[in-house]
Tab-separated table of C-alpha atoms in Angstrom:
chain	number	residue	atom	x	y	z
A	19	UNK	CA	83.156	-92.425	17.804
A	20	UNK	CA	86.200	-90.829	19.298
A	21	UNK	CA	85.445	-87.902	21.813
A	22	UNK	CA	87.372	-85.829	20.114
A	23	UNK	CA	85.661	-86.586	16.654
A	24	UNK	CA	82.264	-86.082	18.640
A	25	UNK	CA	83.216	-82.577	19.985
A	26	UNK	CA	84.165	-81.550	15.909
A	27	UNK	CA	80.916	-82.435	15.207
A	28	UNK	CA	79.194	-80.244	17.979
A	29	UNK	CA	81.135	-77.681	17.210
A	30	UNK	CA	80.380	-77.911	13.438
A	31	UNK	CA	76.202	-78.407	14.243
A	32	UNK	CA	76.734	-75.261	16.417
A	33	UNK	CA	78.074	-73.811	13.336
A	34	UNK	CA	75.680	-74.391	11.028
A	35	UNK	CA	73.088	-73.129	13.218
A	36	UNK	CA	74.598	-69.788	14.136
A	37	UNK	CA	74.857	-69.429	10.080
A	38	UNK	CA	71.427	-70.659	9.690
A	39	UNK	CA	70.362	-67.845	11.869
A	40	UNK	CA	72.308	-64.772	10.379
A	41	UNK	CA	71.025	-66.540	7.058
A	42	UNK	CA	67.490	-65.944	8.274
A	43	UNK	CA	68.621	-61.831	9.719
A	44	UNK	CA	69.791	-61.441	6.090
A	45	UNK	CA	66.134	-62.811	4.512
A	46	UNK	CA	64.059	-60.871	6.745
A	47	UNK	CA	65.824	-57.747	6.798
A	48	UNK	CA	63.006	-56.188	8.189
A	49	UNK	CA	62.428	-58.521	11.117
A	50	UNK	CA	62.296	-58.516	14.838
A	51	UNK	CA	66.008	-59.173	15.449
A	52	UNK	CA	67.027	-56.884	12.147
A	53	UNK	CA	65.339	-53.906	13.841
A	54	UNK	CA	66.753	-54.420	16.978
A	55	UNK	CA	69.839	-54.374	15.539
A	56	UNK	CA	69.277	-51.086	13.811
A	57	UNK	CA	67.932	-49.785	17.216
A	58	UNK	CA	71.133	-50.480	18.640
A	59	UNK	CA	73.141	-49.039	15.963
A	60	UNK	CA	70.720	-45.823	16.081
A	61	UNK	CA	70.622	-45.428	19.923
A	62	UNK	CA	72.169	-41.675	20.807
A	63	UNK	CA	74.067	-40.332	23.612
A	64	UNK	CA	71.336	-39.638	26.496
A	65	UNK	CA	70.420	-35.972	27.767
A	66	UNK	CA	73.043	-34.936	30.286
A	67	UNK	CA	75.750	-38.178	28.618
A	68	UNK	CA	78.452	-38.523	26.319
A	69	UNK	CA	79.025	-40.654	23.624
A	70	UNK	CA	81.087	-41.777	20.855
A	71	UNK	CA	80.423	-41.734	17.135
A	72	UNK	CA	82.308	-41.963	13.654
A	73	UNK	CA	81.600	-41.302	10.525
A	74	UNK	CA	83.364	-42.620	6.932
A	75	UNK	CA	85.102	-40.072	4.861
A	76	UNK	CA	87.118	-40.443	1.747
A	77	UNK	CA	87.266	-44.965	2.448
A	78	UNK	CA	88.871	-43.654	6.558
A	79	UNK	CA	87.096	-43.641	9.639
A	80	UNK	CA	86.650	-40.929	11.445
A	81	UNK	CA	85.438	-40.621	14.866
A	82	UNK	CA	84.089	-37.780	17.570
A	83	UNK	CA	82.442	-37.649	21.202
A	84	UNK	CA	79.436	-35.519	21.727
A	85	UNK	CA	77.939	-34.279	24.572
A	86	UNK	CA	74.217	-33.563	25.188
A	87	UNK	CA	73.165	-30.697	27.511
A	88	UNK	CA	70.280	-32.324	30.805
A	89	UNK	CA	68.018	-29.551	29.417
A	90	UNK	CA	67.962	-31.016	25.628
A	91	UNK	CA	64.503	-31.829	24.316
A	92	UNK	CA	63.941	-33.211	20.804
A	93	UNK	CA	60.807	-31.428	20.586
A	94	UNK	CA	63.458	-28.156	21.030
A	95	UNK	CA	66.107	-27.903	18.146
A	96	UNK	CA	69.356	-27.124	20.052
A	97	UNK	CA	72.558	-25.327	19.185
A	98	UNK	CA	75.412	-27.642	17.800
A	99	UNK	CA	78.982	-26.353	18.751
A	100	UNK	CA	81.940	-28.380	17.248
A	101	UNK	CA	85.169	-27.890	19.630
A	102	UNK	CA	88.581	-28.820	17.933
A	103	UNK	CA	91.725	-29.796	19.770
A	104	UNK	CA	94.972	-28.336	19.581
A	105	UNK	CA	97.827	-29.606	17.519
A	106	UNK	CA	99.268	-32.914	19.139
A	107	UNK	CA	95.758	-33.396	21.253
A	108	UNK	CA	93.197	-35.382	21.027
A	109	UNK	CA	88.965	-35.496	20.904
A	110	UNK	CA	89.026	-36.957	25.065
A	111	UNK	CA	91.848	-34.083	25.940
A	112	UNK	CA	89.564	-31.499	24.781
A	113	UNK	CA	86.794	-33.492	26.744
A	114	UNK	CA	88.267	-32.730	29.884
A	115	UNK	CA	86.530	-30.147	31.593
A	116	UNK	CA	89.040	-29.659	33.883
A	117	UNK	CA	91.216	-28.722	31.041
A	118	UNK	CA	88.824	-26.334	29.203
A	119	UNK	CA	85.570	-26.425	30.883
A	120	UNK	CA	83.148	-26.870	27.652
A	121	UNK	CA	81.044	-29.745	28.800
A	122	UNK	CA	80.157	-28.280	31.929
A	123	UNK	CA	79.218	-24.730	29.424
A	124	UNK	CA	77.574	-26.995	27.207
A	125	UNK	CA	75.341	-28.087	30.313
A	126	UNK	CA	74.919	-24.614	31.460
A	127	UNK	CA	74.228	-23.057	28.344
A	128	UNK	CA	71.814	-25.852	27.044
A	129	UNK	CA	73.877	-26.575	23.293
A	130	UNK	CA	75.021	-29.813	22.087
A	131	UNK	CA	79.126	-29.886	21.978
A	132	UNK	CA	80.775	-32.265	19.209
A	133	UNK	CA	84.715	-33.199	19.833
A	134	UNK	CA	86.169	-34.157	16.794
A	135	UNK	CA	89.281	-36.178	16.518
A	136	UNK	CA	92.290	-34.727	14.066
A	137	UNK	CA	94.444	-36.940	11.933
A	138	UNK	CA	96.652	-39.086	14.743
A	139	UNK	CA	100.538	-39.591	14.536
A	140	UNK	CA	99.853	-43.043	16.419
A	141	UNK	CA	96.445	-44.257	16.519
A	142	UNK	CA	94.055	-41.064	17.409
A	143	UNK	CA	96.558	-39.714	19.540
A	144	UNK	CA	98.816	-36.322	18.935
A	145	UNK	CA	96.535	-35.527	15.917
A	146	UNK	CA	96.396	-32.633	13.903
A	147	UNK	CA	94.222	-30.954	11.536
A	148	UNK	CA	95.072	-29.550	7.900
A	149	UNK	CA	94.194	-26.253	8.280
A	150	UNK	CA	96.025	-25.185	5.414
A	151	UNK	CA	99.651	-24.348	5.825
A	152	UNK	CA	99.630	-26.071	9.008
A	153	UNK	CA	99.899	-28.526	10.694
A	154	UNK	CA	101.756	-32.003	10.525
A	155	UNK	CA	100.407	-35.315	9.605
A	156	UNK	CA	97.215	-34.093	8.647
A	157	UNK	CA	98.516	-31.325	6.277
A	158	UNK	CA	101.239	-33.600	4.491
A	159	UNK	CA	98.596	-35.778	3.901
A	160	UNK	CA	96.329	-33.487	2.503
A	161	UNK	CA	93.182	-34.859	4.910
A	162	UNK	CA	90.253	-33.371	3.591
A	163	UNK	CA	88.954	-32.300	7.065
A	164	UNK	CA	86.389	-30.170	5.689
A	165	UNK	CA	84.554	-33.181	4.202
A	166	UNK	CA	84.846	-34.479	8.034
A	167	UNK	CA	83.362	-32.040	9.768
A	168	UNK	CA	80.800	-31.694	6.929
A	169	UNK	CA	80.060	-35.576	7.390
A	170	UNK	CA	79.823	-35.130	11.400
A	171	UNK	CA	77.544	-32.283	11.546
A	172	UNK	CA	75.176	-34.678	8.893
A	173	UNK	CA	75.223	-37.409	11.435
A	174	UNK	CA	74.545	-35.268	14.426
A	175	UNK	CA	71.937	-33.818	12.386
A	176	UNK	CA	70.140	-37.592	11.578
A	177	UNK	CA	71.039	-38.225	16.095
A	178	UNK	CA	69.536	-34.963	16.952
A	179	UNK	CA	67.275	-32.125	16.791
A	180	UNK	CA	70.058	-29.549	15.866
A	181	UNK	CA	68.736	-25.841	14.965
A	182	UNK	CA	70.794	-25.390	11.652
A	183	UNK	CA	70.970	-21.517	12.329
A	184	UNK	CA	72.635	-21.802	15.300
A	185	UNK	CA	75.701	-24.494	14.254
A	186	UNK	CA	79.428	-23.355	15.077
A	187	UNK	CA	82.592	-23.737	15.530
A	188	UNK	CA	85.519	-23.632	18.163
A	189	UNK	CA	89.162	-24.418	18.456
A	190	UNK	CA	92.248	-24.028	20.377
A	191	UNK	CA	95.763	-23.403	18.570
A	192	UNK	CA	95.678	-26.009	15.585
A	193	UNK	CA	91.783	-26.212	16.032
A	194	UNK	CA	91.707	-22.588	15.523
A	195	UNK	CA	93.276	-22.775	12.545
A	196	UNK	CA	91.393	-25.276	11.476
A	197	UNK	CA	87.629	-22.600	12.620
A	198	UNK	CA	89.559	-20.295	10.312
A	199	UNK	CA	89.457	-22.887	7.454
A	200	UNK	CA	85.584	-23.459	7.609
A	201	UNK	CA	85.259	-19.943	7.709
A	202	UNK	CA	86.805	-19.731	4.554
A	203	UNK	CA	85.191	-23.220	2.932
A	204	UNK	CA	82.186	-24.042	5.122
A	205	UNK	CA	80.410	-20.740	5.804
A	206	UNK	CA	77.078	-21.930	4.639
A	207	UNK	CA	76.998	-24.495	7.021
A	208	UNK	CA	78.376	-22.289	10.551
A	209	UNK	CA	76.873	-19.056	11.661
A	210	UNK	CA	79.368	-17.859	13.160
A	211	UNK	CA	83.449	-19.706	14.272
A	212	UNK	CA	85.873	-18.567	17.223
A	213	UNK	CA	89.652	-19.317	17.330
A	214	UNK	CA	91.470	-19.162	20.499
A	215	UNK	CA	95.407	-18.918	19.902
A	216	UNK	CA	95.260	-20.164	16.105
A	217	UNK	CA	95.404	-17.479	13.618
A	218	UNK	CA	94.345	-17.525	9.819
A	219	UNK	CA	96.708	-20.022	8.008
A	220	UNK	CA	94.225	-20.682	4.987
A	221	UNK	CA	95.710	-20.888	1.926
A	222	UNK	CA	92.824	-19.869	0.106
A	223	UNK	CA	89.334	-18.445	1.594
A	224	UNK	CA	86.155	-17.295	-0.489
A	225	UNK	CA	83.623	-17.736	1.974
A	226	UNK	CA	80.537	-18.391	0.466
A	227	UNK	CA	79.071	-15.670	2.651
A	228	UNK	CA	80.070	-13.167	5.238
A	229	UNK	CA	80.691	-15.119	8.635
A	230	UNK	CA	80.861	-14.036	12.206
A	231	UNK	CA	84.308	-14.258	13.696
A	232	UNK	CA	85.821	-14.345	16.519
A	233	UNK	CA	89.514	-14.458	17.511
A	234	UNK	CA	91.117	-14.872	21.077
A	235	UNK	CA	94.862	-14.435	21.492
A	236	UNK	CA	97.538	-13.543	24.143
A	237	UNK	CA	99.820	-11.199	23.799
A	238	UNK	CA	102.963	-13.397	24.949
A	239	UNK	CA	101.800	-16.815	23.158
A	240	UNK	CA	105.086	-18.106	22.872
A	241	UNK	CA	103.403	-21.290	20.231
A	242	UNK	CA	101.817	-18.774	17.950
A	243	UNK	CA	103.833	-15.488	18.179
A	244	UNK	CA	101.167	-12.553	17.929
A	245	UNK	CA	103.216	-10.674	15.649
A	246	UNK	CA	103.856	-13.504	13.589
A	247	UNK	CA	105.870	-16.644	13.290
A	248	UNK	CA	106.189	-19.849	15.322
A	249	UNK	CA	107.817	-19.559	18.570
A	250	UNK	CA	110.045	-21.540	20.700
A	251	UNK	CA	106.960	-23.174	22.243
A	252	UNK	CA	105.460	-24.858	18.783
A	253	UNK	CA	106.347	-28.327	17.546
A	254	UNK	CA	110.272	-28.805	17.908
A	255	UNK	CA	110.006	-30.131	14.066
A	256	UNK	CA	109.109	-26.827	12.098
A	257	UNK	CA	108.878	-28.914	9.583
A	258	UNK	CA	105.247	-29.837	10.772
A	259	UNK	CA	104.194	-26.106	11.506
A	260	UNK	CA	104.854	-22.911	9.677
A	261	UNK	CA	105.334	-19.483	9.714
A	262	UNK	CA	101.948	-18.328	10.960
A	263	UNK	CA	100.003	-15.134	10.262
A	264	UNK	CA	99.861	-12.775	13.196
A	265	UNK	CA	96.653	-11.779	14.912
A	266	UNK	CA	96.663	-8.030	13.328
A	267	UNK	CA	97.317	-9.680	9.626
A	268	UNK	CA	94.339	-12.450	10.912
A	269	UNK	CA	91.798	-9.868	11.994
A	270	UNK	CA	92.413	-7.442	8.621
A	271	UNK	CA	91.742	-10.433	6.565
A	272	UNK	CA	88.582	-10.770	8.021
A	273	UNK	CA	87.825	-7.547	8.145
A	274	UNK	CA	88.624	-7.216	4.222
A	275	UNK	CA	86.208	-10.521	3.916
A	276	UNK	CA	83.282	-9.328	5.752
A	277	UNK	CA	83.459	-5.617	4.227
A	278	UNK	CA	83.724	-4.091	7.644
A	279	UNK	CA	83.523	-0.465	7.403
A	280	UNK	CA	84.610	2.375	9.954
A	281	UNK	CA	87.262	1.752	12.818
A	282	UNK	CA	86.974	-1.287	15.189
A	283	UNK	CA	85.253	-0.178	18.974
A	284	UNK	CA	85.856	-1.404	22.245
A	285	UNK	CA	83.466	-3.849	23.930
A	286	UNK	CA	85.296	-5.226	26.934
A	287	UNK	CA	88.166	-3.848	29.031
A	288	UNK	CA	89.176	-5.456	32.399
A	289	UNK	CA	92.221	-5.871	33.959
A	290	UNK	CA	94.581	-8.100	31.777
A	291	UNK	CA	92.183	-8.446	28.792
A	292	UNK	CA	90.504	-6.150	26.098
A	293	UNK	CA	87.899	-6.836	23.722
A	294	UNK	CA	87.392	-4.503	20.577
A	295	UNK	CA	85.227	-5.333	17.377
A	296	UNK	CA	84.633	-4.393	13.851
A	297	UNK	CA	80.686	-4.180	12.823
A	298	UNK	CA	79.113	-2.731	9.999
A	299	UNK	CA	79.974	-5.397	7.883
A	300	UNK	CA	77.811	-6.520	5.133
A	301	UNK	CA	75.128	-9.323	6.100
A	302	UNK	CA	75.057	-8.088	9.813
A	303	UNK	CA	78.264	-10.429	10.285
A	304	UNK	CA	81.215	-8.833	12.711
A	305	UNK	CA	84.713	-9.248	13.560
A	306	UNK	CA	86.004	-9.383	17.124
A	307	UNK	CA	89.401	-9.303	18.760
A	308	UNK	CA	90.034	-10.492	22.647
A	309	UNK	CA	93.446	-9.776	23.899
A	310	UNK	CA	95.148	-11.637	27.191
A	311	UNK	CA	97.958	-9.766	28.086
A	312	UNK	CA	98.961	-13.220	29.405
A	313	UNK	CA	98.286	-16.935	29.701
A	314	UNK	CA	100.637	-17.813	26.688
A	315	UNK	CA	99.392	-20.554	24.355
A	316	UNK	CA	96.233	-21.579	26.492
A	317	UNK	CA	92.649	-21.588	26.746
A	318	UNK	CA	91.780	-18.440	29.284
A	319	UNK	CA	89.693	-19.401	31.922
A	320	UNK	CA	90.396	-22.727	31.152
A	321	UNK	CA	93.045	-24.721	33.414
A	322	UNK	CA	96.680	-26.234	33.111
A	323	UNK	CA	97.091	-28.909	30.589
A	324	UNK	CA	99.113	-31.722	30.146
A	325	UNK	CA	100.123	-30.389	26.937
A	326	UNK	CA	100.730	-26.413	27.105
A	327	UNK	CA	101.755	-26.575	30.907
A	328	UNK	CA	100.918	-23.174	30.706
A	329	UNK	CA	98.880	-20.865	33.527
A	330	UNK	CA	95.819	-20.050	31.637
A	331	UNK	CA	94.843	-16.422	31.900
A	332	UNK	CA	91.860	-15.795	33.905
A	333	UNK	CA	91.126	-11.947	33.125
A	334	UNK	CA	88.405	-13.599	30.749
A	335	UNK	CA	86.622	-16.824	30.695
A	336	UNK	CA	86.938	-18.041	26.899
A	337	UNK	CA	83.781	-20.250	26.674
A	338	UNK	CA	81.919	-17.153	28.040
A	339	UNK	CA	82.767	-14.880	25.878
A	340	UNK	CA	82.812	-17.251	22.971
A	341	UNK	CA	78.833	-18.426	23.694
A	342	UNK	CA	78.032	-14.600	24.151
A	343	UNK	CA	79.472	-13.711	20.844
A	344	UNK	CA	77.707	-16.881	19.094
A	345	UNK	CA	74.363	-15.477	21.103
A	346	UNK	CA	74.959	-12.138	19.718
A	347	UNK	CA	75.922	-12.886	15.778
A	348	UNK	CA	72.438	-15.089	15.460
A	349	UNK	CA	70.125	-12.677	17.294
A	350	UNK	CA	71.370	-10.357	15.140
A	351	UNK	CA	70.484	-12.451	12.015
């Protein structure tokens, strides 16, 4: 026989073999090799690692890193806190401690931090969320990223030992808005959401109960004007962003939601930043304002990144005071 010829037939015996063998996976699912394979599949992110996950929604994939705190023990259920990129970032930019610092609080603090990914212009990259009337891709397509992060905080859930009292919610500028949104449509699933530089651009919100909230801005945010209105930082196309609410107009909504009653008090004051809050609001839930006087469109205490290019204020530390208002709204529960 031709040597050619003779090296078809190998490789057709090699063949039939290999299918012989996934024939024989497929008849035992329950075998040796089967449950390896689902051990594999199962296998989660190691205390003190990082890992990547996704989940189906809606026919699309959808994918997320998570981080697990050194300290977690599965005989412990641990806080889950979902942080969620700006407009035009990304699930690995929001990562990056040395951008925002939230791995290296989630290690401190001893909670599990989920990064989702947004809707991606190319790929996963410069994604955004629909978080109503803004933003982009993800809004024009109508992405029902409520179902996502309902479908990620499942999976976590099936990974983990998360405490389901203590689940949240984060997010910088589009991610904000996007807190704001399961607020408004995910209540009974977060005790409590914080927004930093992302106001209240829901187009609809009947929270299924009160909720918690928490709202950082600076005063010259030049992305998300704190009056009102998108500055000349936000997406050149204002096509893909809107008009957005201002922080006052943001914090009465929630104020109106939660039935806070009697004037807001101050909590924090130090040089370049003030904290005030509205409590007495029905289901022990509360309303909080933190004001930069500077840092622009940025995460405070956070550092420079590649996409604001912005000095972060540092009269507050923003994962700080976020955990210690997530702390406070659940031991108040």
């Amino acid at each position: 026989m031709p040597r050619p010829l003779i090296r078809l037939a190998q490789l057709y015996a090699i063949g039939l073999i290999a299918l012989t063998a996934i024939g024989c996976v497929n008849a035992h699912a329950d075998g040796p090799l089967r449950e390896f394979l689902k051990l594999r599949r199962s296998q989660s992110a190691p205390a003190g690692g990082t890992a990547e996950y996704s989940v189906e929604v809606g026919g699309v994939v959808r994918r997320y890193l998570v981080h697990v705190p050194a300290s977690y023990d599965p005989a412990r259920p641990a806080p889950l806190v979902l942080a969620l990129h700006g407009g035009g970032g990304d699930m690995q930019h929001m990562a990056k401690d040395e951008h925002y610092g939230i791995v290296g609080k989630s290690d401190r603090a001893g909670f599990i931090v989920a990064f989702p990914n947004g809707t991606g212009a190319m790929g996963d990259k410069f994604a955004t969320w629909n978080a109503g009337a803004c933003c982009g891709k993800a809004r024009d397509a109508r992405v029902d990223d409520v179902a996502f992060v309902r479908a990620l905080v499942a999976d976590l859930q099936k990974r983990y030992a998360i405490d389901g009292t203590r689940v949240f919610a984060m997010g910088m500028s589009n991610g904000g808005m996007m807190s704001h949104r399961l607020a408004c449509e995910a209540a009974d699933l977060f005790a409590a959401i914080a927004s930093i530089a992302g106001t209240d651009n829901t187009l609809a919100c009947a929270p299924a109960r009160p909720i918690p909230v928490l709202h950082i801005h600076a005063r010259n945010d030049d992305h998300v004007l704190f009056e009102g209105g998108a500055g000349p930082g936000a997406f050149r196309d204002e096509s893909k962003v809107t008009q957005f609410v201002s922080v006052p107009q943001t914090i009465s909504n929630w104020v109106a939601r939660n039935n806070c009653r009697g004037a807001a008090r101050e909590v924090l004051a130090v040089p370049g930043a003030r904290c005030e809050v509205h409590d007495g609001c029905t289901g022990n839930s509360r309303v909080e304002l933190c004001v930069t006087e500077d840092g622009k469109h940025s995460w405070p205490g956070g550092g420079v990144t590649t996409l604001s290019r912005q000095q972060p204020s540092q009269a507050i530390n923003a994962n700080d005071v976020i955990w210690d208002f997530f702390q406070s709204v659940t031991a108040r529960r």
